[in-house]
Coordinates of C-alpha atoms in Angstrom, one line a residue:
X1 CA 0.0 0.0 0.0
X2 CA 1.3 3.5 -0.8
X3 CA 2.3 6.0 1.8
X4 CA -0.4 8.3 0.7
X5 CA 1.4 10.8 -1.5
X6 CA -1.1 13.2 -3.1
X7 CA -1.7 13.0 -6.8
X8 CA -1.9 16.4 -8.4
X9 CA -4.2 15.1 -11.1
X10 CA -6.3 11.9 -10.2
X11 CA -5.3 9.6 -13.0
X12 CA -3.1 6.5 -13.0
X13 CA 0.4 6.5 -14.4
X14 CA 0.6 5.0 -17.9
X15 CA 3.0 2.0 -18.2
X16 CA 4.6 0.7 -21.3
X17 CA 3.1 -2.6 -22.5
X18 CA 6.4 -4.4 -23.1
X19 CA 8.5 -2.4 -20.6
X20 CA 6.2 -1.9 -17.5
X21 CA 9.1 -0.5 -15.5
X22 CA 8.7 2.7 -17.6
X23 CA 5.8 5.0 -16.9
X24 CA 4.6 8.5 -17.4
X25 CA 2.2 10.4 -15.0
X26 CA 0.8 13.8 -14.2
X27 CA 2.8 15.3 -11.3
X28 CA 3.3 18.6 -9.5
X29 CA 5.9 20.9 -10.8
X30 CA 5.8 24.3 -9.0
X31 CA 2.0 24.0 -8.5
X32 CA 1.2 22.9 -12.1
X33 CA 0.2 19.7 -13.7
X34 CA 3.1 18.5 -15.8
X35 CA 4.1 15.2 -17.4
X36 CA 6.9 13.2 -15.6
X37 CA 8.7 10.2 -16.9
X38 CA 9.3 7.6 -14.3
X39 CA 11.7 4.6 -14.6
X40 CA 10.5 2.3 -11.8
X41 CA 13.5 0.0 -12.1
X42 CA 16.1 2.6 -11.1
X43 CA 13.7 5.0 -9.4
X44 CA 14.5 8.0 -11.5
X45 CA 12.0 10.7 -12.5
X46 CA 12.5 13.2 -15.4
X47 CA 10.3 16.2 -16.2
X48 CA 8.9 15.9 -19.7
X49 CA 6.8 19.1 -20.0
X50 CA 7.2 22.6 -18.7
X51 CA 4.3 24.8 -19.8
X52 CA 2.7 27.8 -18.2
X53 CA -0.8 26.3 -18.5
X54 CA 0.2 22.8 -17.5
X55 CA -0.1 19.5 -19.3
X56 CA -2.3 16.5 -18.5
X57 CA -2.3 14.2 -21.6
X58 CA 0.5 11.7 -22.3
X59 CA 1.1 8.2 -23.6
X60 CA 3.9 5.7 -24.0
X61 CA 4.7 3.4 -27.0
X62 CA 4.8 -0.3 -26.1
X63 CA 8.6 -0.4 -25.8
X64 CA 8.6 2.5 -23.4
X65 CA 11.1 4.3 -25.6
X66 CA 8.8 7.1 -26.9
X67 CA 6.7 9.6 -24.8
X68 CA 3.8 11.3 -26.4
X69 CA 2.3 14.4 -24.9
X70 CA -0.4 16.9 -26.1
X71 CA 0.7 20.5 -26.5
X72 CA -2.7 22.3 -26.3
X73 CA -3.8 25.9 -25.6
X74 CA -6.4 27.1 -23.2
X75 CA -9.2 26.1 -25.6
X76 CA -7.8 22.5 -25.8
X77 CA -6.5 22.9 -29.3
X78 CA -3.1 21.6 -29.9
X79 CA -0.6 19.1 -31.5
X80 CA 0.9 15.8 -30.2
X81 CA 4.7 15.9 -29.6
X82 CA 7.1 13.0 -29.0
X83 CA 10.4 12.6 -27.3
X84 CA 12.7 9.8 -26.2
X85 CA 12.0 8.5 -22.7
X86 CA 15.6 9.2 -21.7
X87 CA 15.8 12.7 -23.3
X88 CA 12.4 14.3 -22.6
X89 CA 14.0 17.8 -23.1
X90 CA 14.1 17.2 -26.9
X91 CA 10.6 16.9 -28.4
X92 CA 9.4 17.1 -32.0
X93 CA 6.0 17.1 -33.7
X94 CA 4.5 13.6 -33.9
X95 CA 2.3 14.4 -36.9
X96 CA 4.2 16.9 -39.0
X97 CA 2.0 19.0 -41.3
X98 CA -1.3 18.1 -39.4
X99 CA -3.2 21.2 -38.2
X100 CA -3.8 21.7 -34.6
X101 CA -7.1 20.3 -33.2
X102 CA -8.7 19.0 -30.0
X103 CA -7.8 15.7 -28.5
X104 CA -10.0 12.9 -29.8
X105 CA -8.2 9.8 -28.5
X106 CA -4.9 7.9 -28.9
X107 CA -4.2 4.2 -29.2
X108 CA -1.1 2.1 -30.1
X109 CA -0.7 -1.4 -31.6
X110 CA 1.8 -4.0 -30.5
X111 CA 4.3 -3.0 -33.2
X112 CA 4.3 0.7 -32.2
X113 CA 1.8 1.9 -34.8
X114 CA -0.1 4.7 -33.3
X115 CA -3.5 6.0 -34.2
X116 CA -4.4 9.6 -33.1
X117 CA -7.9 11.1 -33.2
X118 CA -8.2 14.9 -33.6
X119 CA -11.6 16.5 -33.2
X120 CA -12.8 19.7 -34.9
X121 CA -16.1 21.3 -35.9
X122 CA -16.5 19.0 -38.9
X123 CA -16.0 15.8 -36.9
X124 CA -13.1 13.4 -36.1
X125 CA -10.0 12.8 -38.2
X126 CA -7.9 9.7 -37.5
X127 CA -4.2 9.9 -38.3
X128 CA -1.9 6.8 -38.4
X129 CA 1.8 7.0 -37.5
X130 CA 3.8 3.9 -38.2
X131 CA 6.7 2.8 -36.0
X132 CA 9.2 4.2 -38.6
X133 CA 7.5 7.6 -38.5
X134 CA 5.3 7.6 -41.6
X135 CA 2.1 9.6 -41.1
X136 CA -1.1 9.1 -43.1
X137 CA -4.7 10.1 -42.7
X138 CA -6.8 7.0 -42.0
X139 CA -10.4 8.1 -41.8
X140 CA -12.8 11.1 -41.4
X141 CA -16.0 10.6 -39.3
X142 CA -18.5 13.4 -39.4
X143 CA -20.2 14.8 -36.3
X144 CA -19.3 14.0 -32.7
X145 CA -17.0 10.9 -32.4
X146 CA -13.9 9.8 -30.5
X147 CA -11.3 7.2 -30.9
X148 CA -11.7 4.3 -28.4
X149 CA -8.9 1.9 -29.3
X150 CA -6.7 0.2 -32.0
X151 CA -6.5 -3.6 -31.7
X152 CA -3.1 -5.2 -30.9
X153 CA -2.5 -6.2 -34.5
X154 CA -3.1 -2.7 -35.8
X155 CA -5.9 -3.8 -38.1
X156 CA -9.3 -2.8 -36.4
X157 CA -10.3 0.5 -34.9
X158 CA -13.1 1.2 -32.5
X159 CA -14.8 4.6 -32.6
X160 CA -17.3 5.8 -30.1
X161 CA -20.1 8.4 -30.4
X162 CA -23.3 9.3 -28.5
X163 CA -24.0 6.2 -26.5
X164 CA -27.8 6.5 -27.1
X165 CA -27.5 6.9 -31.0
X166 CA -27.6 4.4 -33.8
X167 CA -23.9 5.1 -34.3
X168 CA -22.9 4.5 -30.7
X169 CA -19.9 2.3 -31.7
X170 CA -18.3 1.8 -35.1
X171 CA -15.6 -0.7 -36.0
X172 CA -13.4 0.3 -38.9
X173 CA -10.2 -1.1 -40.5
X174 CA -7.1 0.9 -40.0
X175 CA -7.4 2.3 -43.5
X176 CA -11.0 3.5 -42.8
X177 CA -13.2 0.8 -44.2
X178 CA -16.4 0.2 -42.0
X179 CA -16.5 -3.3 -40.5
X180 CA -19.5 -3.2 -38.1
X181 CA -21.7 -0.9 -36.2
X182 CA -23.3 -1.3 -32.7
X183 CA -26.4 0.8 -32.2
X184 CA -27.5 2.4 -29.0
X185 CA -30.9 3.7 -28.0
X186 CA -32.0 6.2 -25.3
X187 CA -33.0 3.3 -23.1
X188 CA -30.1 1.0 -24.2
X189 CA -26.9 3.0 -24.4
X190 CA -23.7 1.3 -25.5
X191 CA -20.1 2.3 -24.7
X192 CA -17.0 0.7 -26.2
X193 CA -14.0 0.4 -23.8
X194 CA -11.2 -1.3 -25.7
X195 CA -9.7 -4.3 -27.4
X196 CA -8.3 -7.3 -25.5
X197 CA -4.5 -7.4 -25.4
X198 CA -2.5 -10.3 -26.8
X199 CA -2.6 -12.3 -30.1
X200 CA -5.6 -13.9 -31.7
X201 CA -8.9 -12.5 -33.1
X202 CA -9.7 -8.9 -32.0
X203 CA -12.2 -8.9 -29.1
X204 CA -13.8 -5.6 -28.1
X205 CA -15.1 -4.9 -24.6
X206 CA -18.3 -2.9 -24.2
X207 CA -20.8 -1.9 -21.5
X208 CA -24.5 -2.1 -22.3
X209 CA -27.3 -0.4 -20.4
X210 CA -30.4 -2.6 -20.4
X211 CA -33.4 -3.0 -18.2
X212 CA -32.3 -0.4 -15.7
X213 CA -28.9 -2.1 -15.1
X214 CA -25.4 -2.3 -16.7
X215 CA -23.6 -5.4 -18.1
X216 CA -20.4 -6.1 -19.9
X217 CA -20.5 -7.3 -23.6
X218 CA -17.9 -8.3 -26.1
X219 CA -17.7 -8.1 -29.9
X220 CA -15.7 -10.1 -32.4
X221 CA -15.7 -10.0 -36.1
X222 CA -17.0 -13.5 -36.4
X223 CA -19.6 -13.7 -33.6
X224 CA -20.7 -10.1 -33.4
X225 CA -22.1 -8.8 -30.1
X226 CA -22.2 -11.2 -27.1
X227 CA -24.0 -10.0 -23.9
X228 CA -22.8 -11.3 -20.6
X229 CA -26.2 -11.0 -19.0
X230 CA -25.2 -13.1 -15.9
X231 CA -22.9 -10.3 -14.8
X232 CA -25.3 -7.5 -14.2
X233 CA -24.8 -4.4 -12.1
X234 CA -27.5 -2.1 -10.8
X235 CA -25.4 1.2 -11.1
X236 CA -22.9 2.5 -13.6
X237 CA -19.7 0.6 -14.4
X238 CA -16.6 0.9 -16.5
X239 CA -14.0 -1.8 -17.2
X240 CA -10.7 -2.8 -18.7
X241 CA -8.9 -6.0 -19.6
X242 CA -6.5 -8.2 -17.8
X243 CA -3.4 -9.3 -19.9
X244 CA -4.9 -12.7 -20.6
X245 CA -7.8 -11.2 -22.6
X246 CA -10.3 -13.3 -20.7
X247 CA -10.8 -11.5 -17.4
X248 CA -11.8 -7.8 -16.9
X249 CA -11.5 -5.4 -14.0
X250 CA -14.8 -3.7 -13.4
X251 CA -15.2 -0.4 -11.5
X252 CA -18.7 0.3 -10.2
X253 CA -19.9 3.7 -8.8
X254 CA -22.6 3.1 -6.3
X255 CA -24.2 5.6 -3.9
X256 CA -21.2 8.0 -3.7
X257 CA -18.6 5.2 -3.4
X258 CA -16.8 2.7 -5.6
X259 CA -16.3 -1.0 -5.8
X260 CA -13.8 -3.1 -7.9
X261 CA -14.5 -6.6 -9.3
X262 CA -12.4 -9.2 -11.1
X263 CA -14.7 -10.7 -13.6
X264 CA -13.8 -13.9 -15.6
X265 CA -16.0 -13.7 -18.7
X266 CA -15.3 -17.1 -19.9
X267 CA -15.5 -18.8 -16.5
X268 CA -18.6 -16.7 -15.5
X269 CA -17.3 -15.7 -12.1
X270 CA -17.2 -12.3 -10.3
X271 CA -15.0 -11.6 -7.4
X272 CA -14.8 -8.4 -5.3
X273 CA -11.3 -6.9 -5.2
X274 CA -10.5 -5.8 -1.6
X275 CA -10.3 -2.0 -1.4
X276 CA -11.0 0.4 1.5
X277 CA -14.4 2.2 1.6
X278 CA -14.3 5.4 -0.4
X279 CA -14.1 6.4 -4.0
X280 CA -11.9 4.9 -6.8
X281 CA -11.2 7.6 -9.3
X282 CA -9.3 5.5 -11.8
X283 CA -8.3 1.8 -11.9
X284 CA -6.5 -0.5 -14.3
X285 CA -4.6 -3.8 -14.6
X286 CA -1.0 -2.9 -15.4
X287 CA 1.0 -4.8 -18.0
X288 CA 2.9 -6.6 -15.2
X289 CA -0.4 -7.9 -13.7
X290 CA -0.7 -5.5 -10.8
X291 CA -4.1 -3.9 -10.1
X292 CA -3.5 -0.2 -9.5
X293 CA -6.1 2.5 -8.6
X294 CA -6.5 6.0 -7.4
X295 CA -8.4 6.0 -4.1
X296 CA -9.8 8.7 -1.9
X297 CA -12.3 9.2 0.9
X298 CA -13.7 12.3 2.5
X299 CA -10.6 12.9 4.7
X300 CA -7.8 11.6 2.4
X301 CA -6.6 13.3 -0.8
X302 CA -6.4 11.1 -3.9
X303 CA -3.5 8.6 -3.7
X304 CA -2.0 5.9 -5.8
X305 CA -2.6 2.4 -4.4
X306 CA -1.8 -1.1 -5.8
X307 CA -2.2 -4.6 -4.8
X308 CA 1.6 -5.0 -4.9
X309 CA 2.2 -1.8 -2.9
X310 CA 3.5 0.5 -5.7
X311 CA 4.5 3.9 -4.4
X312 CA 4.8 7.1 -6.3
X313 CA 8.5 8.3 -6.6
X314 CA 10.1 11.4 -5.4
X315 CA 10.0 13.8 -8.4
X316 CA 11.8 17.0 -9.2
X317 CA 9.9 18.9 -6.5
X318 CA 9.4 16.3 -3.8
X319 CA 7.0 13.4 -3.4
X320 CA 4.5 12.4 -6.2
X321 CA 2.2 15.2 -5.4
X322 CA 2.3 18.7 -3.9
X323 CA 2.6 17.7 -0.3
X324 CA 2.9 14.7 2.0
X325 CA 0.1 13.3 4.1
X326 CA 1.3 14.7 7.4
X327 CA 0.2 18.3 6.4
X328 CA -3.2 17.3 5.2
X329 CA -5.7 19.9 6.5
X330 CA -8.9 18.3 7.7
X331 CA -11.3 20.1 9.8
X332 CA -13.1 19.0 12.9
X333 CA -16.5 18.1 11.6
X334 CA -19.2 15.5 11.7
X335 CA -19.7 13.7 8.4
X336 CA -23.0 12.1 7.6
X337 CA -25.1 11.0 4.7
X338 CA -28.9 11.3 4.4
X339 CA -31.7 10.0 2.2
X340 CA -34.4 12.5 1.7
X341 CA -37.9 11.9 0.1
X342 CA -38.1 13.8 -3.2
X343 CA -40.4 14.2 -6.1
X344 CA -38.5 11.5 -8.1
X345 CA -37.7 9.2 -5.3
X346 CA -35.2 9.1 -2.3
X347 CA -32.4 11.7 -2.7
X348 CA -28.9 10.9 -1.4
X349 CA -26.8 13.7 0.1
X350 CA -23.5 14.0 1.9
X351 CA -23.4 16.4 4.8
X352 CA -20.4 17.8 6.7
X353 CA -21.2 19.8 9.9
X354 CA -18.8 21.8 12.1
X355 CA -18.7 20.4 15.6
X356 CA -17.8 23.6 17.4
X357 CA -21.1 25.4 16.6
X358 CA -24.6 25.0 17.9
X359 CA -27.4 24.0 15.5
X360 CA -28.8 25.3 13.3
X361 CA -25.9 26.6 11.1
X362 CA -25.5 28.5 7.9
X363 CA -25.1 26.2 5.0
X364 CA -23.5 26.0 1.6
X365 CA -24.8 23.6 -0.9
X366 CA -21.8 22.5 -3.0
X367 CA -23.5 21.6 -6.3
X368 CA -21.6 19.0 -8.4
X369 CA -20.9 19.4 -12.1
X370 CA -22.1 17.1 -14.8
X371 CA -24.8 16.7 -15.6
X372 CA -24.0 13.0 -15.2
X373 CA -21.3 13.1 -12.5
X374 CA -21.9 12.8 -8.7
X375 CA -20.8 13.9 -5.3
X376 CA -18.4 11.3 -3.9
X377 CA -17.1 10.1 -0.6
X378 CA -13.8 11.6 -1.7
X379 CA -11.6 14.4 -0.5
X380 CA -12.8 17.8 -1.6
X381 CA -10.8 20.8 -0.4
X382 CA -13.8 23.0 -0.7
X383 CA -15.6 21.0 1.9
X384 CA -12.6 21.6 4.3
X385 CA -12.5 25.2 3.6
X386 CA -16.2 25.9 4.0
X387 CA -16.6 23.8 7.1
X388 CA -13.7 25.8 8.7
X389 CA -15.6 29.0 8.2
X390 CA -18.5 27.6 10.3
X391 CA -20.8 26.5 7.5
X392 CA -22.5 23.1 7.1
X393 CA -21.7 21.8 3.6
X394 CA -24.3 19.8 1.7
X395 CA -23.6 17.8 -1.5
X396 CA -26.7 16.5 -3.2
X397 CA -26.8 13.7 -5.7
X398 CA -29.8 15.0 -7.5
X399 CA -31.5 13.3 -10.5
X400 CA -29.1 13.0 -13.4
X401 CA -26.3 11.9 -11.0
X402 CA -24.4 8.7 -11.7
X403 CA -24.2 5.9 -9.1
X404 CA -27.9 5.4 -8.6
X405 CA -29.0 3.5 -11.7
X406 CA -30.1 4.4 -15.2
X407 CA -33.7 5.5 -14.1
X408 CA -32.2 8.2 -11.8
X409 CA -29.5 9.2 -14.2
X410 CA -32.0 9.7 -17.1
X411 CA -34.7 11.5 -15.2
X412 CA -35.1 15.0 -16.4
X413 CA -38.9 14.9 -16.2
X414 CA -39.5 18.5 -14.9
X415 CA -37.1 19.9 -17.6
X416 CA -33.3 20.3 -17.8
X417 CA -32.0 21.9 -14.7
X418 CA -35.5 22.4 -13.2
X419 CA -35.6 18.7 -12.2
X420 CA -32.3 19.1 -10.3
X421 CA -33.6 22.3 -8.5
X422 CA -36.6 20.3 -7.2
X423 CA -34.2 17.8 -5.5
X424 CA -31.9 20.6 -4.2
X425 CA -35.0 22.3 -2.7
X426 CA -36.3 19.1 -1.2
X427 CA -33.0 18.4 0.7
X428 CA -32.8 22.0 1.8
X429 CA -36.4 21.8 3.2
X430 CA -35.6 18.6 5.0
X431 CA -32.5 20.0 6.7
X432 CA -34.3 23.2 7.7
X433 CA -37.2 21.1 9.1
X434 CA -34.7 19.0 11.1
X435 CA -33.2 22.1 12.6
X436 CA -29.8 21.4 11.1
X437 CA -29.4 24.5 8.9
X438 CA -30.7 28.1 9.1
X439 CA -33.6 28.8 6.8
X440 CA -32.4 32.3 5.9
X441 CA -28.7 31.5 5.5
X442 CA -28.2 28.9 2.7
X443 CA -25.9 29.5 -0.2
X444 CA -25.1 27.7 -3.4
X445 CA -21.7 27.1 -4.9
X446 CA -21.1 25.2 -8.2
X447 CA -18.6 24.7 -11.0
X448 CA -19.5 24.2 -14.6
X449 CA -22.9 22.4 -14.7
X450 CA -23.0 23.0 -10.9
X451 CA -22.4 26.7 -11.6
X452 CA -25.3 26.6 -14.1
X453 CA -27.6 25.1 -11.6
X454 CA -26.5 27.8 -9.1
X455 CA -27.5 30.6 -11.4
X456 CA -30.7 28.8 -12.4
X457 CA -31.7 28.4 -8.7
X458 CA -31.1 32.0 -7.8
X459 CA -33.6 33.1 -10.4
X460 CA -36.1 30.3 -10.2
X461 CA -36.0 29.9 -6.4
X462 CA -35.0 33.4 -5.1
X463 CA -36.6 32.8 -1.7
X464 CA -34.5 29.8 -0.9
X465 CA -30.9 30.9 -1.6
X466 CA -29.0 33.8 0.1
X467 CA -25.8 33.8 -2.0
X468 CA -24.4 32.2 -5.1
X469 CA -20.9 31.3 -6.3
X470 CA -20.8 30.2 -10.0
X471 CA -17.5 29.1 -11.4
X472 CA -17.4 28.6 -15.2
X473 CA -21.2 28.5 -15.4
X474 CA -23.7 28.3 -18.3
X475 CA -25.8 31.5 -18.2
X476 CA -27.6 31.3 -21.5
X477 CA -28.0 27.8 -22.9
X478 CA -28.8 28.8 -26.4
X479 CA -25.9 31.1 -26.7
X480 CA -23.6 28.5 -25.1
X481 CA -24.8 26.0 -27.7
X482 CA -23.6 28.2 -30.6
X483 CA -20.1 28.5 -29.1
X484 CA -19.8 24.9 -27.9
X485 CA -17.7 22.0 -29.2
X486 CA -19.4 19.2 -31.2
X487 CA -19.3 16.9 -28.1
X488 CA -21.2 19.5 -26.0
X489 CA -23.7 20.2 -28.7
X490 CA -24.4 16.5 -28.9
X491 CA -25.0 16.4 -25.2
X492 CA -27.3 19.4 -25.4
X493 CA -29.4 17.7 -28.2
X494 CA -29.6 14.6 -26.0
X495 CA -30.8 16.6 -22.9
X496 CA -33.2 19.0 -24.6
X497 CA -34.4 16.7 -27.5
X498 CA -33.1 19.0 -30.2
X499 CA -31.1 22.2 -31.0
X500 CA -32.1 25.7 -29.9
X501 CA -33.7 26.2 -33.3
X502 CA -35.7 23.1 -33.0
X503 CA -36.9 23.4 -29.4
X504 CA -36.3 27.1 -28.4
X505 CA -38.8 27.1 -25.6
X506 CA -37.0 24.2 -23.8
X507 CA -33.7 26.1 -24.0
X508 CA -35.3 29.3 -22.8
X509 CA -37.1 27.5 -19.9
X510 CA -33.8 26.0 -18.7
X511 CA -31.6 29.1 -19.1
X512 CA -30.6 31.2 -16.1
X513 CA -30.8 34.4 -18.1
X514 CA -34.6 33.9 -18.5
X515 CA -35.0 34.5 -14.8
X516 CA -32.2 37.0 -14.1
X517 CA -34.8 39.7 -13.2
X518 CA -35.9 37.6 -10.2
X519 CA -32.3 37.3 -8.8
X520 CA -31.9 39.1 -5.4
X521 CA -28.9 37.3 -3.8
X522 CA -25.3 38.4 -4.3
X523 CA -23.4 36.5 -6.9
X524 CA -19.8 35.9 -7.6
X525 CA -18.8 34.7 -11.1
X526 CA -15.5 33.2 -12.1
X527 CA -15.0 32.9 -15.8
X528 CA -12.1 31.8 -18.0
X529 CA -11.0 33.5 -21.2
X530 CA -10.3 30.2 -23.0
X531 CA -13.4 28.3 -21.8
X532 CA -15.1 26.6 -24.8
X533 CA -17.4 24.4 -22.7
X534 CA -19.0 27.3 -20.7
X535 CA -18.2 30.3 -22.8
X536 CA -17.6 33.6 -20.8
X537 CA -19.5 36.1 -23.1
X538 CA -23.0 35.0 -22.0
X539 CA -21.9 35.2 -18.3
X540 CA -20.6 38.7 -18.9
X541 CA -24.0 39.6 -20.4
X542 CA -25.8 38.1 -17.4
X543 CA -23.6 40.0 -15.0
X544 CA -24.4 43.3 -16.9
X545 CA -28.1 42.7 -16.4
X546 CA -27.5 42.2 -12.6
X547 CA -25.5 45.5 -12.6
X548 CA -28.4 47.3 -14.2
X549 CA -30.6 46.2 -11.4
X550 CA -27.9 47.0 -8.7
X551 CA -27.7 43.3 -7.5
X552 CA -24.4 42.9 -5.7
X553 CA -22.0 40.8 -7.7
X554 CA -18.4 40.3 -8.6
X555 CA -16.8 38.9 -11.8
X556 CA -13.4 37.2 -11.5
X557 CA -11.7 36.8 -14.9
X558 CA -9.0 34.1 -15.3
X559 CA -6.5 33.3 -18.1
X560 CA -7.4 29.6 -18.2
X561 CA -9.5 27.0 -20.1
X562 CA -12.6 25.3 -18.6
X563 CA -10.3 23.4 -16.3
X564 CA -7.5 25.3 -14.6
X565 CA -4.6 23.1 -13.7
X566 CA -2.6 25.8 -11.8
X567 CA -2.8 25.4 -8.0
X568 CA -1.9 29.0 -7.4
X569 CA -4.8 30.2 -9.5
X570 CA -7.2 28.0 -7.5
X571 CA -5.7 29.4 -4.3
X572 CA -6.2 33.0 -5.4
X573 CA -9.8 32.2 -6.5
X574 CA -10.7 30.5 -3.2
X575 CA -9.4 33.5 -1.2
X576 CA -11.4 35.9 -3.3
X577 CA -14.6 33.9 -2.9
X578 CA -14.2 33.7 0.9
X579 CA -13.8 37.5 1.1
X580 CA -16.9 37.8 -1.0
X581 CA -18.8 35.5 1.3
X582 CA -17.6 37.3 4.4
X583 CA -19.1 40.6 3.0
X584 CA -22.4 39.2 1.8
X585 CA -23.1 35.9 3.7
X586 CA -23.8 36.3 7.5
X587 CA -22.1 33.7 9.7
X588 CA -19.0 33.1 7.7
X589 CA -16.0 33.7 9.9
X590 CA -12.4 34.6 8.9
X591 CA -10.5 32.1 11.0
X592 CA -10.3 28.4 10.1
X593 CA -8.4 26.0 7.9
X594 CA -5.8 27.9 5.9
X595 CA -6.8 27.8 2.2
X596 CA -3.3 26.9 1.1
X597 CA -3.3 23.7 3.2
X598 CA -6.7 22.6 2.1
X599 CA -6.0 22.9 -1.6
X600 CA -4.6 19.4 -2.2
X601 CA -5.4 19.4 -5.9
X602 CA -7.2 21.5 -8.5
X603 CA -11.0 21.2 -8.4
X604 CA -12.3 20.1 -11.8

């Protein structure tokens, strides 16, 4: 078991298939996410990237000799570069002459042939680079799509799209010829996960949603799709292969926590992998057979664990993350979870309450992003910060959240956003009735889709919420659609049942700007200049409307993309937000956990 070094970005190191002692991972370099090359045999670590905005995407060829990393700008547009594992300071373009685009997937065959997906407004383009460096265009796929995997022989390619569409999964040859398609439906979504390693016929792993549950499936060119109905899960799962191409490692998200299973598809057995209670943010079977995973719980920042006891190395700036476990800042609070009756069924919420204050207390509802994510039993520095100010922190897994089954995840019956507000209001009413929180001192704080719900609630439910913090929010859904990437447009069409031109009333009904004249609570906005997921211009327009009505507000503008991987930037933002709350939200005290200690990793 690891000593608990914090990971700056909660993703597993990537190991070379034929040289598993060589790995690359995202580590902390002066408070930024950067790619580090790690030789596990001799314990050395070398810094690969050094960019002002940080770097989070990297890959290794099967031999471990070549490191790939994505050199993107704040909007996510960039080029892949390559360098020798032993000389990371010398990199060159991996695909010379190919225009910059957004990351759309990368996969490598056994012989080192690499397939790269690059996404643009017109769709996905696949580029093939052979082991000797020859680059060709393999295929063009219109609309939203992403590269899933290249089979070990380098012959077949799996491409994913909207899991509920008729084009959910497409299998092509490496030169672009269509081999097969696996269709999804709104009630039977399909996700492709990757080809089995090793020799023999290509075998693709998938997850199928069916009958309210989730089950693994496999596809081969000769047999087509085979469903493994005996291995059904009641909540969302993902999976990856063991090296034998027969077993899979399944990670299940269930009720804010995670479980791991070893599943033998041929032997029809399912065994729980022993992991501590909490959340598993990433998991994989490494080429050497070790099961590795990123684990966290409410008081422990994300850390690498493995069944063989792998530990992160000491990098250029210390241990494998920004700080060691002995300076973890956790506050003295009571942590609980509740189930509250709601209009769509029982609502699960995580509650953290200061132990040094009498009930009831001021409260902050920390609204998770998504729409299909969830609040986890995992370390969140914002919880520590807010509890230290004297506030109870409530995290609600409203309808649309994953980890509670497909019926809950797909329920938007009252409308996009409006369904989620019903659940937030139900949990708030329950806690007020229980005497746990003060009726007149309840705030909302959300990032991305959570920021959107924050703005929507302030206008739709002005009597319930005393203050709002909206980081990278959507303020006008129709305007955001026009500026969005193909992937986000596809999601919006799924949620609303069409485009803004096709169903304008649905977009207007779900847009915070529709209700801006009803907002009375002070609002802090944080927007990023390079944000293509939640564009800043509609938020600026929303803020101007508040200004015209003299509603207290503050706009923080950052030089960043949708996700900011600079710890100092997060630190500055948190300090600004706390000052805003002290001015506009009664009951927030100045003393408490130092923000610098609580910020274990950037919040995404």
